[in-house]
Coordinates of C-alpha atoms in Angstrom, one line a residue:
M1 CA 0.1 0.2 0.0
S2 CA 1.3 3.5 -0.8
F3 CA 2.9 6.0 1.6
V4 CA 0.3 8.6 0.8
Y5 CA -2.4 6.1 1.6
H6 CA -0.8 5.2 5.0
L7 CA -0.6 8.9 5.3
L8 CA -4.4 9.5 4.8
K9 CA -5.3 6.7 7.2
R10 CA -3.2 8.5 9.9
V11 CA -5.0 11.7 9.3
S12 CA -8.4 10.1 9.1
S13 CA -7.9 8.5 12.4
G14 CA -7.1 11.7 14.2
N15 CA -3.1 11.6 14.2
C16 CA -3.0 14.6 11.9
F17 CA -1.0 17.2 13.5
G18 CA 2.3 16.1 12.3
V19 CA 1.3 15.3 8.7
F20 CA -0.7 18.2 7.6
P21 CA 2.6 20.1 6.3
L22 CA 3.3 17.1 4.2
I23 CA -0.1 17.1 2.7
F24 CA 0.1 20.6 1.8
L25 CA 3.7 19.8 0.3
F26 CA 2.0 17.0 -1.9
A27 CA -0.8 19.5 -2.9
S28 CA 1.5 21.9 -4.1
L29 CA 3.5 19.4 -6.4
A30 CA 0.1 18.1 -7.8
P31 CA -1.4 19.6 -11.0
G32 CA -4.4 21.7 -10.5
G33 CA -3.8 24.2 -7.9
N34 CA -2.3 24.8 -4.3
S35 CA -5.4 23.4 -2.4
P36 CA -5.0 20.0 -0.7
F37 CA -8.6 19.1 -1.5
G38 CA -9.4 17.8 -4.8
T39 CA -5.9 17.4 -6.1
N40 CA -4.6 14.3 -7.6
F41 CA -2.5 12.5 -4.8
A42 CA -1.0 10.0 -7.1
A43 CA 0.6 12.8 -9.2
A44 CA 1.9 14.3 -5.9
E45 CA 3.3 10.8 -4.8
E46 CA 5.0 10.6 -8.2
A47 CA 6.5 14.0 -7.9
R48 CA 8.1 13.0 -4.6
G49 CA 9.8 10.0 -6.2
A50 CA 7.8 7.6 -4.1
D51 CA 7.9 4.2 -5.4
A52 CA 5.4 3.4 -8.2
P53 CA 2.7 0.9 -7.7
E54 CA 3.6 -2.6 -8.9
S55 CA 1.5 -3.8 -11.9
G56 CA -1.8 -5.2 -10.4
T57 CA -1.6 -3.5 -7.3
Q58 CA -3.6 -0.5 -5.8
A59 CA -3.1 2.9 -7.2
A60 CA -2.4 5.7 -4.9
P61 CA -5.6 7.5 -3.6
E62 CA -6.8 9.8 -6.1
F63 CA -9.3 11.8 -3.7
Q64 CA -9.2 13.1 -0.2
D65 CA -12.9 11.5 0.2
R66 CA -13.5 8.0 -0.4
W67 CA -16.5 7.5 1.4
F68 CA -19.7 5.2 2.1
Y69 CA -23.0 6.2 3.6
A70 CA -24.4 4.3 6.3
S71 CA -27.9 4.9 8.4
F72 CA -27.8 2.0 11.0
G73 CA -25.8 0.6 13.8
L74 CA -27.0 1.5 17.2
R75 CA -30.5 -0.3 17.6
S76 CA -28.9 -3.6 18.4
D77 CA -25.7 -5.6 19.0
E78 CA -26.5 -7.4 15.9
E79 CA -26.3 -4.2 13.9
V80 CA -23.0 -3.1 15.7
E81 CA -21.4 -6.3 14.4
E82 CA -22.6 -5.5 10.8
M83 CA -21.3 -2.1 10.9
I84 CA -17.8 -3.3 12.2
Q85 CA -17.7 -5.8 9.3
L86 CA -18.5 -3.0 6.9
L87 CA -15.8 -0.9 8.2
R88 CA -13.2 -3.7 7.6
D89 CA -14.6 -4.2 4.1
A90 CA -14.2 -0.5 3.5
E91 CA -10.7 -0.6 4.6
S92 CA -9.7 -3.5 2.9
V93 CA -10.5 -1.4 -0.7
G94 CA -9.2 1.8 0.3
L95 CA -12.3 3.7 1.6
N96 CA -11.4 6.2 4.2
G97 CA -14.8 7.9 5.4
M98 CA -18.1 6.7 6.5
L99 CA -21.2 9.2 6.4
W100 CA -23.1 8.1 9.2
A101 CA -27.0 8.8 9.8
C102 CA -27.3 7.5 13.5
G103 CA -29.5 10.4 14.9
I104 CA -26.2 12.1 16.6
E105 CA -27.8 15.2 16.7
R106 CA -29.8 14.0 19.8
C107 CA -26.8 12.2 21.2
G108 CA -27.3 14.3 24.5
S109 CA -30.3 12.1 25.5
W110 CA -28.7 8.7 24.3
S111 CA -28.9 5.5 26.8
D112 CA -25.9 4.3 28.2
V113 CA -26.4 1.3 25.8
T114 CA -26.6 3.5 23.0
K115 CA -23.4 5.0 23.9
E116 CA -21.5 1.8 24.4
R117 CA -22.5 0.6 21.0
F118 CA -21.5 3.8 19.4
S119 CA -18.0 3.5 21.2
R120 CA -17.5 0.2 19.8
I121 CA -18.2 1.3 16.3
K122 CA -15.9 4.3 16.7
T123 CA -13.1 2.0 18.0
A124 CA -13.7 -0.3 14.9
A125 CA -13.6 2.8 12.6
D126 CA -10.3 4.2 14.0
D127 CA -8.6 0.5 13.8
A128 CA -9.8 0.6 10.1
G129 CA -8.7 4.1 9.3
V130 CA -12.1 5.2 8.4
E131 CA -13.1 8.5 9.5
I132 CA -16.7 9.0 10.9
I133 CA -18.4 11.9 9.4
P134 CA -21.8 12.8 11.3
I135 CA -24.8 13.9 9.3
L136 CA -27.1 16.1 11.1
W137 CA -29.7 19.1 11.4
S138 CA -32.1 18.0 8.8
V139 CA -34.5 21.0 8.6
G140 CA -36.4 19.4 5.6
Y141 CA -37.0 16.4 7.9
G142 CA -37.8 18.0 11.0
T143 CA -34.6 18.6 13.0
M144 CA -35.3 19.5 16.5
L145 CA -39.0 18.4 16.4
A146 CA -38.5 15.5 18.7
K147 CA -37.4 18.3 21.2
N148 CA -40.3 20.6 20.5
A149 CA -42.7 19.7 17.9
N150 CA -44.0 23.3 17.9
L151 CA -41.0 24.2 15.9
V152 CA -42.7 22.7 12.8
E153 CA -43.1 25.0 9.7
A154 CA -46.7 25.8 9.8
L155 CA -49.9 27.0 7.2
P156 CA -52.5 29.2 8.6
I157 CA -56.0 28.4 9.3
K158 CA -57.9 31.8 8.9
N159 CA -61.1 33.1 10.3
L160 CA -62.5 29.7 10.9
Q161 CA -66.1 30.0 12.1
V162 CA -66.9 28.4 15.2
V163 CA -69.1 28.5 18.2
A164 CA -68.4 28.2 22.0
R165 CA -69.9 24.9 23.3
N166 CA -69.3 23.0 26.4
G167 CA -66.0 24.4 27.4
G168 CA -64.7 24.3 23.9
V169 CA -65.8 25.2 20.3
E170 CA -67.7 23.3 17.4
E171 CA -67.0 24.3 13.8
I172 CA -69.7 26.1 11.7
S173 CA -68.4 24.3 8.3
D174 CA -67.9 26.6 5.4
S175 CA -67.0 23.4 3.3
E176 CA -70.2 21.8 2.8
N177 CA -69.9 22.0 -1.0
V178 CA -66.3 20.4 -1.1
Q179 CA -67.0 16.9 -2.4
I180 CA -65.4 14.1 -4.6
I181 CA -68.0 13.8 -7.4
N182 CA -68.8 10.2 -7.9
G183 CA -66.4 8.9 -5.3
D184 CA -68.3 5.5 -5.0
F185 CA -67.7 4.9 -8.8
E186 CA -71.6 4.1 -9.2
D187 CA -72.3 6.5 -12.2
F188 CA -70.8 5.0 -15.1
R189 CA -72.0 6.1 -18.5
D190 CA -70.7 5.5 -22.0
G191 CA -67.7 3.5 -20.9
K192 CA -66.6 6.2 -18.5
F193 CA -67.0 7.0 -15.0
I194 CA -68.9 10.3 -14.6
G195 CA -67.1 13.4 -12.7
Y196 CA -63.6 12.4 -13.4
G197 CA -61.2 14.6 -15.6
F198 CA -60.0 11.2 -16.9
H199 CA -59.3 7.7 -15.8
D200 CA -56.5 6.2 -17.8
K201 CA -57.3 4.4 -21.0
P202 CA -61.0 3.2 -20.4
G203 CA -61.4 -0.4 -21.4
T204 CA -57.7 -0.9 -21.7
I205 CA -56.3 0.1 -18.3
S206 CA -59.5 1.1 -16.3
F207 CA -62.4 -0.7 -15.9
R208 CA -65.8 -0.9 -14.0
D209 CA -65.9 -3.9 -11.6
T210 CA -69.2 -5.1 -10.5
E211 CA -67.7 -8.2 -8.8
V212 CA -65.1 -6.7 -6.7
K213 CA -66.1 -3.7 -4.7
H214 CA -66.0 -2.4 -1.3
G215 CA -69.5 -1.0 -1.1
G216 CA -72.6 -0.3 -3.5
E217 CA -72.7 -2.0 -7.0
S218 CA -69.2 -1.3 -8.5
S219 CA -65.6 -0.2 -8.1
I220 CA -63.0 0.9 -10.4
R221 CA -60.4 -1.7 -11.4
L222 CA -56.9 -0.7 -12.7
E223 CA -54.3 -3.1 -14.6
N224 CA -52.4 -3.6 -17.7
F225 CA -50.3 -0.8 -16.8
G226 CA -47.8 -1.6 -19.4
A227 CA -50.2 -0.4 -22.0
D228 CA -49.3 3.1 -21.0
K229 CA -45.4 4.1 -21.8
H230 CA -45.4 5.7 -18.3
G231 CA -46.8 2.7 -16.5
H232 CA -49.9 4.7 -15.5
G233 CA -53.2 3.7 -14.1
R234 CA -55.0 6.5 -12.3
V235 CA -57.9 8.6 -11.8
F236 CA -58.2 12.4 -11.6
Q237 CA -60.5 15.1 -10.5
R238 CA -60.4 18.7 -9.8
L239 CA -61.7 19.8 -6.3
K240 CA -63.0 23.1 -5.5
V241 CA -61.8 23.9 -1.9
V242 CA -61.9 26.8 0.7
P243 CA -58.5 28.5 1.2
H244 CA -56.6 28.2 4.7
R245 CA -58.5 25.0 5.5
N246 CA -57.3 21.6 6.3
Y247 CA -58.8 18.4 4.6
Q248 CA -58.7 14.9 4.7
I249 CA -59.3 12.4 1.8
K250 CA -60.2 9.0 2.7
L251 CA -60.5 5.9 0.3
W252 CA -60.7 2.2 0.2
Y253 CA -58.1 0.3 -1.9
K254 CA -57.7 -3.4 -2.8
T255 CA -54.5 -4.8 -4.6
E256 CA -53.1 -8.1 -6.2
G257 CA -49.9 -8.8 -7.3
L258 CA -48.4 -5.3 -7.6
A259 CA -44.7 -6.2 -8.9
K260 CA -43.2 -2.9 -7.5
R261 CA -42.7 -1.2 -4.4
N262 CA -44.3 2.5 -3.9
V263 CA -46.1 2.6 -7.4
F264 CA -49.4 3.2 -5.7
R265 CA -49.9 6.8 -4.7
V266 CA -52.4 9.4 -3.7
Q267 CA -51.3 12.9 -4.7
I268 CA -52.7 16.4 -4.1
Y269 CA -51.4 19.4 -6.2
G270 CA -52.0 22.9 -6.1
K271 CA -51.3 25.9 -8.6
N272 CA -47.6 25.8 -8.0
G273 CA -47.1 21.8 -8.0
G274 CA -47.4 19.3 -5.3
L275 CA -49.0 19.9 -1.8
S276 CA -49.2 16.6 -0.4
S277 CA -48.9 12.7 -1.2
S278 CA -48.7 9.4 0.3
F279 CA -47.7 5.8 -0.6
P280 CA -50.4 3.6 0.9
A281 CA -49.0 0.2 2.4
V282 CA -48.8 -2.7 0.3
P283 CA -47.5 -6.2 1.4
E284 CA -44.2 -7.5 -0.3
D285 CA -46.2 -9.8 -2.4
G286 CA -48.3 -7.0 -3.8
T287 CA -51.6 -8.4 -2.4
Q288 CA -53.7 -6.5 0.0
D289 CA -57.3 -7.0 0.7
W290 CA -59.8 -4.0 1.2
K291 CA -58.3 -1.3 3.4
M292 CA -58.7 2.2 4.1
T293 CA -56.0 5.0 3.7
T294 CA -56.1 8.6 4.3
L295 CA -54.4 11.9 3.1
S296 CA -54.5 15.1 4.9
F297 CA -53.6 18.6 3.3
T298 CA -53.9 22.3 4.0
T299 CA -55.1 24.5 1.2
Y300 CA -53.3 27.6 2.0
E301 CA -54.4 30.1 -0.8
E302 CA -55.7 27.5 -3.2
T303 CA -59.4 27.5 -4.2
E304 CA -58.9 24.5 -6.4
I305 CA -56.8 21.4 -5.9
L306 CA -56.0 18.6 -8.4
F307 CA -56.5 15.1 -6.9
Y308 CA -54.7 12.0 -8.3
V309 CA -54.9 8.3 -7.1
G310 CA -53.7 5.2 -8.7
I311 CA -50.3 3.5 -10.1
W312 CA -47.2 5.4 -11.4
D313 CA -44.4 3.4 -13.1
G314 CA -46.5 0.2 -12.9
T315 CA -46.0 -3.2 -14.6
D316 CA -47.9 -6.1 -13.4
G317 CA -50.8 -6.4 -10.9
T318 CA -54.1 -5.0 -10.2
L319 CA -55.6 -2.2 -8.0
W320 CA -59.2 -1.5 -7.2
L321 CA -60.5 1.9 -5.6
D322 CA -63.6 2.6 -4.2
D323 CA -65.7 4.9 -1.6
M324 CA -63.5 8.1 -1.9
T325 CA -64.7 11.1 0.2
I326 CA -63.2 14.4 1.4
E327 CA -64.0 16.3 4.8
A328 CA -62.7 19.2 6.5
K329 CA -60.4 18.6 9.4
N330 CA -59.9 22.0 10.9
M331 CA -60.8 21.1 14.5
T332 CA -57.2 20.2 15.9
A333 CA -54.8 21.6 18.2
P334 CA -52.9 24.6 17.0
V335 CA -48.9 24.9 16.8
Q336 CA -47.8 27.1 19.7
R337 CA -44.7 29.1 19.1
P338 CA -44.1 32.9 18.7
G339 CA -44.1 32.6 14.8
T340 CA -47.5 30.9 15.2
P341 CA -50.1 33.4 16.8
L342 CA -53.4 32.0 17.8
V343 CA -56.1 34.6 17.6
V344 CA -59.6 34.4 18.9
K345 CA -62.3 37.0 18.3
N346 CA -65.9 37.6 18.9
A347 CA -67.5 37.1 15.4
K348 CA -70.0 39.9 16.0
T349 CA -68.1 42.7 17.8
G350 CA -64.4 41.9 16.6
E351 CA -63.6 41.9 20.1
I352 CA -60.0 39.9 20.8
Y353 CA -60.0 37.6 23.5
E354 CA -57.1 37.0 25.8
Q355 CA -55.0 33.8 26.0
G356 CA -54.9 32.1 29.4
N357 CA -57.8 34.1 30.9
D358 CA -60.4 33.6 28.1
F359 CA -59.2 30.6 26.5
V360 CA -56.6 28.0 26.8
P361 CA -55.0 26.3 23.6
E362 CA -55.1 22.6 23.1
V363 CA -51.6 20.9 23.5
F364 CA -50.2 20.2 20.1
R365 CA -49.1 16.7 19.4
M366 CA -47.8 15.8 15.8
R367 CA -48.9 12.2 16.0
D368 CA -52.5 13.4 16.7
F369 CA -52.5 16.0 13.8
K370 CA -51.1 13.3 11.3
N371 CA -53.5 10.8 12.5
G372 CA -56.3 13.2 12.0
V373 CA -57.6 13.3 15.7
Q374 CA -60.3 16.0 15.9
K375 CA -60.6 18.1 19.0
S376 CA -61.5 21.8 19.9
P377 CA -58.4 23.8 19.4
I378 CA -59.1 25.8 22.4
R379 CA -60.6 25.2 25.7
I380 CA -62.7 27.9 27.6
P381 CA -61.9 28.1 31.3
E382 CA -64.5 29.3 34.0
G383 CA -64.4 32.9 34.4
S384 CA -63.9 33.6 30.6
R385 CA -65.5 36.4 28.7
I386 CA -66.5 34.0 26.2
E387 CA -70.1 32.9 26.9
E388 CA -71.9 29.6 25.9
G389 CA -73.1 29.9 22.3
C390 CA -70.7 32.9 21.4
A391 CA -70.0 32.9 17.6
L392 CA -66.2 33.1 17.3
E393 CA -63.5 33.4 14.7
L394 CA -60.2 31.3 15.3
S395 CA -57.0 32.0 13.2
F396 CA -54.3 29.5 14.0
Y397 CA -51.4 27.5 12.4
V398 CA -51.3 23.7 11.6
P399 CA -48.3 21.8 10.2
A400 CA -47.3 21.9 6.6
L401 CA -47.1 18.2 5.6
T402 CA -45.8 17.1 2.3
I403 CA -44.8 13.9 0.8
K404 CA -45.5 10.8 3.0
G405 CA -46.2 13.3 6.0
Q406 CA -42.9 14.9 5.8
A407 CA -42.7 17.8 8.2
S408 CA -40.1 20.6 7.9
T409 CA -38.8 22.8 10.8
C410 CA -39.1 26.4 10.7
M411 CA -36.0 28.4 9.9
S412 CA -36.7 31.5 11.5
E413 CA -37.3 30.6 15.2
P414 CA -34.4 31.4 17.4
E415 CA -35.2 28.2 19.5
L416 CA -33.8 26.1 16.5
Y417 CA -30.6 27.8 16.7
E418 CA -30.4 27.4 20.6
G419 CA -31.0 23.6 19.9
F420 CA -28.2 23.6 17.1
E421 CA -25.7 25.0 19.6
E422 CA -26.7 22.5 22.2
S423 CA -26.4 19.7 19.9
A424 CA -22.9 20.8 18.3
A425 CA -21.4 21.0 21.8
Q426 CA -22.7 17.4 22.6
I427 CA -21.4 16.1 19.3
M428 CA -18.1 17.5 20.3
A429 CA -17.8 15.9 23.4
L430 CA -18.8 12.5 22.0
L431 CA -16.7 12.4 18.8
A432 CA -14.9 15.8 18.1
P433 CA -15.2 15.2 14.3
K434 CA -12.9 17.0 12.0
K435 CA -15.7 16.7 9.3
W436 CA -19.4 17.5 9.5
F437 CA -22.2 16.9 7.0
L438 CA -25.3 19.3 6.9
S439 CA -28.3 17.2 6.0
M440 CA -30.2 20.2 4.3
D441 CA -31.8 18.5 1.7
E442 CA -35.4 18.2 0.4
I443 CA -36.8 21.4 2.4
R444 CA -40.4 21.0 1.2
A445 CA -42.0 23.6 3.4
A446 CA -40.8 27.1 4.4
N447 CA -41.7 30.8 4.6
T448 CA -45.4 30.2 5.2
C449 CA -45.6 30.9 9.0
K450 CA -45.7 34.5 10.5
A451 CA -42.2 34.3 11.8
C452 CA -40.9 33.9 8.2
E453 CA -43.6 36.3 6.8
D454 CA -42.6 39.2 9.2
R455 CA -38.9 38.9 8.0
N456 CA -40.0 40.0 4.5
E457 CA -37.0 38.6 2.8
P458 CA -36.3 36.5 -0.1
L459 CA -36.6 32.7 0.6
G460 CA -33.0 32.4 -0.7
N461 CA -31.9 34.8 2.2
I462 CA -33.8 32.8 4.9
L463 CA -32.0 29.3 3.9
G464 CA -28.7 31.2 3.4
E465 CA -28.8 32.6 6.8
C466 CA -29.9 29.2 8.3
I467 CA -26.9 27.4 6.6
T468 CA -24.5 30.2 7.5
R469 CA -25.6 30.0 11.1
Q470 CA -25.0 26.3 11.1
Y471 CA -21.6 26.6 9.7
E472 CA -20.7 29.3 12.3
I473 CA -22.1 27.2 15.1
I474 CA -19.8 24.3 13.9
Q475 CA -16.8 26.5 13.6
K476 CA -17.3 27.9 17.3
V477 CA -17.0 24.4 18.7
R478 CA -14.6 22.7 16.0
P479 CA -12.5 25.7 14.5
G480 CA -11.2 24.7 11.0
A481 CA -13.9 21.9 10.5
Q482 CA -14.6 20.9 7.0
V483 CA -18.5 21.2 6.6
Y484 CA -20.3 19.4 3.8
I485 CA -23.8 20.0 2.7
W486 CA -26.2 18.2 0.3
S487 CA -26.5 19.9 -3.0
D488 CA -30.4 20.0 -4.1
M489 CA -31.7 23.1 -2.4
L490 CA -28.6 25.3 -3.4
D491 CA -28.7 23.8 -7.0
P492 CA -30.8 25.6 -9.6
N493 CA -30.6 22.6 -11.7
H494 CA -32.4 20.6 -8.9
N495 CA -34.6 22.0 -5.9
C496 CA -33.5 25.5 -5.8
H497 CA -35.9 27.5 -7.6
A498 CA -39.3 29.1 -6.9
D499 CA -42.5 27.7 -5.6
Y500 CA -40.9 24.3 -4.6
M501 CA -43.6 22.2 -2.9
R502 CA -45.1 24.0 0.1
C503 CA -42.2 26.8 -0.1
R504 CA -43.3 30.4 -0.4
G505 CA -41.0 32.2 -2.6
D506 CA -37.9 31.5 -4.6
F507 CA -34.6 29.9 -3.2
S508 CA -32.5 31.1 -6.0
G509 CA -29.4 33.0 -5.1
V510 CA -28.8 31.0 -1.9
W511 CA -25.3 30.1 -3.3
D512 CA -24.3 33.7 -2.8
R513 CA -25.4 33.8 0.7
I514 CA -23.5 30.7 2.2
P515 CA -19.9 30.3 2.9
K516 CA -17.6 29.4 0.1
E517 CA -15.7 26.8 2.4
L518 CA -18.8 24.7 2.3
I519 CA -18.2 21.4 0.3
I520 CA -21.1 20.6 -1.9
S521 CA -22.3 16.9 -2.1
C522 CA -23.9 16.6 -5.4
W523 CA -26.4 13.7 -5.9
Y524 CA -28.7 14.3 -8.9
H525 CA -27.3 11.9 -11.4
K526 CA -29.2 13.1 -14.4
K527 CA -27.8 16.6 -13.8
R528 CA -24.3 15.7 -12.5
E529 CA -22.4 17.6 -15.3
E530 CA -24.5 20.7 -14.8
S531 CA -24.4 20.7 -11.1
M532 CA -20.7 20.2 -10.5
A533 CA -19.8 22.6 -13.1
F534 CA -22.1 25.2 -11.5
F535 CA -20.8 24.9 -7.9
S536 CA -17.1 24.7 -9.3
Q537 CA -17.6 27.8 -11.2
H538 CA -19.1 29.5 -8.1
G539 CA -15.9 28.9 -6.0
F540 CA -17.1 25.8 -4.0
R541 CA -15.3 22.4 -3.8
T542 CA -17.6 19.4 -4.5
Q543 CA -18.2 16.0 -3.9
A544 CA -20.2 13.3 -5.6
A545 CA -22.8 11.0 -3.9
A546 CA -23.1 8.0 -6.4
Y547 CA -24.8 4.5 -6.5
Y548 CA -28.4 4.8 -5.0
D549 CA -29.2 1.0 -4.9
V550 CA -28.7 -0.2 -8.6
D551 CA -27.4 -3.4 -9.7
T552 CA -24.2 -2.2 -11.2
L553 CA -21.6 0.6 -10.8
E554 CA -22.3 2.0 -14.3
T555 CA -23.7 5.4 -12.8
S556 CA -21.0 5.5 -10.2
R557 CA -18.3 5.3 -13.1
E558 CA -20.3 8.2 -14.9
W559 CA -19.9 10.3 -11.6
L560 CA -16.2 9.2 -11.3
D561 CA -15.7 10.6 -14.9
V562 CA -17.3 14.1 -13.9
C563 CA -15.3 14.2 -10.5
R564 CA -12.1 13.8 -12.3
R565 CA -13.1 16.5 -14.7
T566 CA -14.2 19.1 -12.1
P567 CA -11.6 21.3 -10.4
N568 CA -11.5 20.9 -6.7
C569 CA -13.8 17.9 -6.4
T570 CA -12.7 16.3 -2.9
G571 CA -14.1 12.8 -4.0
I572 CA -17.0 10.4 -4.3
M573 CA -19.3 8.5 -1.8
Y574 CA -21.0 5.0 -2.1
T575 CA -24.6 6.0 -1.3
T576 CA -27.1 3.3 -0.3
W577 CA -30.6 4.2 1.1
R578 CA -31.6 0.5 1.6
H579 CA -28.3 -0.9 3.2
R580 CA -27.4 -2.5 0.0
Y581 CA -23.5 -3.2 0.3
E582 CA -22.9 -5.9 -2.2
L583 CA -21.2 -3.5 -4.5
L584 CA -19.0 -1.8 -1.9
K585 CA -15.9 -3.6 -2.5
D586 CA -16.2 -3.3 -6.1
F587 CA -16.8 0.6 -5.7
G588 CA -13.5 0.7 -3.8
R589 CA -11.6 -1.2 -6.3
M590 CA -13.1 1.1 -9.0
L591 CA -11.5 4.1 -7.2
Q592 CA -8.2 2.2 -7.2
E593 CA -8.0 1.5 -10.9
K594 CA -5.4 3.1 -13.0
R595 CA -6.7 6.1 -15.2

């Protein structure tokens, strides 16, 4: 094994203070610049006159970062042993970093058993010369919500008409006319179900079924998905809705032999794209007897939504749908934080009532909201000025849920950054990493609560400030730390644009509002050329996240080619979301191949 590779192992295991000058020396000798990041270490070693690798042996490391991704290891002793073996496999093929998603941002509350398991994996990583890089602080997926669920990004319910009853309130619905037309699939004429914008290819993919149904006389049956070039088998309807209201769709489904996972979906779109979606549960064999599923969504300013349900990218199997309904679900506990005010006023006089004396908000629980639990948003205590039968208007906030119930964190609440500071200190005490990774991807809800609106800033500023503060918090506890971040919310070729999901405003320009020291980990394979070039041209170092649970390393080789052509690329990572490590050793060997 080469001298430089031994050197990198020393650096990754923490014994770095005596070798950094040598790394900078190698960098200055390598073609492509003076930075130690993204240089060709093989060329540097050759310039030093080191022994060239023998024919058929490992080439010198080409990149600083030769990582793999892991998202398990602390739930059982069996997982610990699996992780230790994985680290040994990584060492055997020259990989030197593990991006580890293990909930480390909450390590301050770990049990002694969890800490002991972490310690065993850390020791094994040190022995293997594999550096642990913690991934943390995912605003998009609800960082700090376990500590305080009220930090969730939220949407307003405005001027909800209610009446005081029995120590709480009852809704006077303004949504009686909101309905799914022919949701029971009983009205069928001229080969089509009445009321739908379409159902895919009647008589070829979609059929009326009078033998298999949940209720009534018939259901819709969807099959032969290969007859559509996209594998579609869907129904679609436009629904009129009331702005600033929360709704829940219920439907019954049955499946037989669906050949793929996650092809059955329920999706809601607004004027700017997706509002909410779900992937109802289907067993591994693709067969499910009649079962009900629900999907909740909040309208914000929409007066009309697009409702789709069915199969995307399907091949084999059958889906039946029946008895679909929609109903208002506004009777729920409000999100309670400074940026989500709760206002209760007299509907006739406009008098504003006082929280604590005249009313008390119901305690917000995320699980209750996701499960559609209905309760009075407020309780009216004895001595309140709100009399029995009084007509009221309530304005409050509810979580902005998106795909699969995903809930993002508000980036404008000061309490969030207090949590980051506490978390960073705990991570330093546990691991003291030299490299940190910000999990700031797929932020699908932002800038819709009052805390964000009151800033009156572009959405790119809000995200840029959040990332900058995260970076500064890390530097405060670990000066000189290298900080990495997912690319998509910073990339105009990906999710960095206007009207993304439940985000109000435009993320564009955020790349000019974050530290240039950040290393951008690009992961959109289709746009790899454009993305890597974009960040390089804007003065950032880059990294490639390759693999994604496919059957070959073809796409990883395509990433590697782009890495080699991108100035200041620090390396490449084996990225699996499904714990598939069959190709890990081949990936490491690929990085050792002579160019």
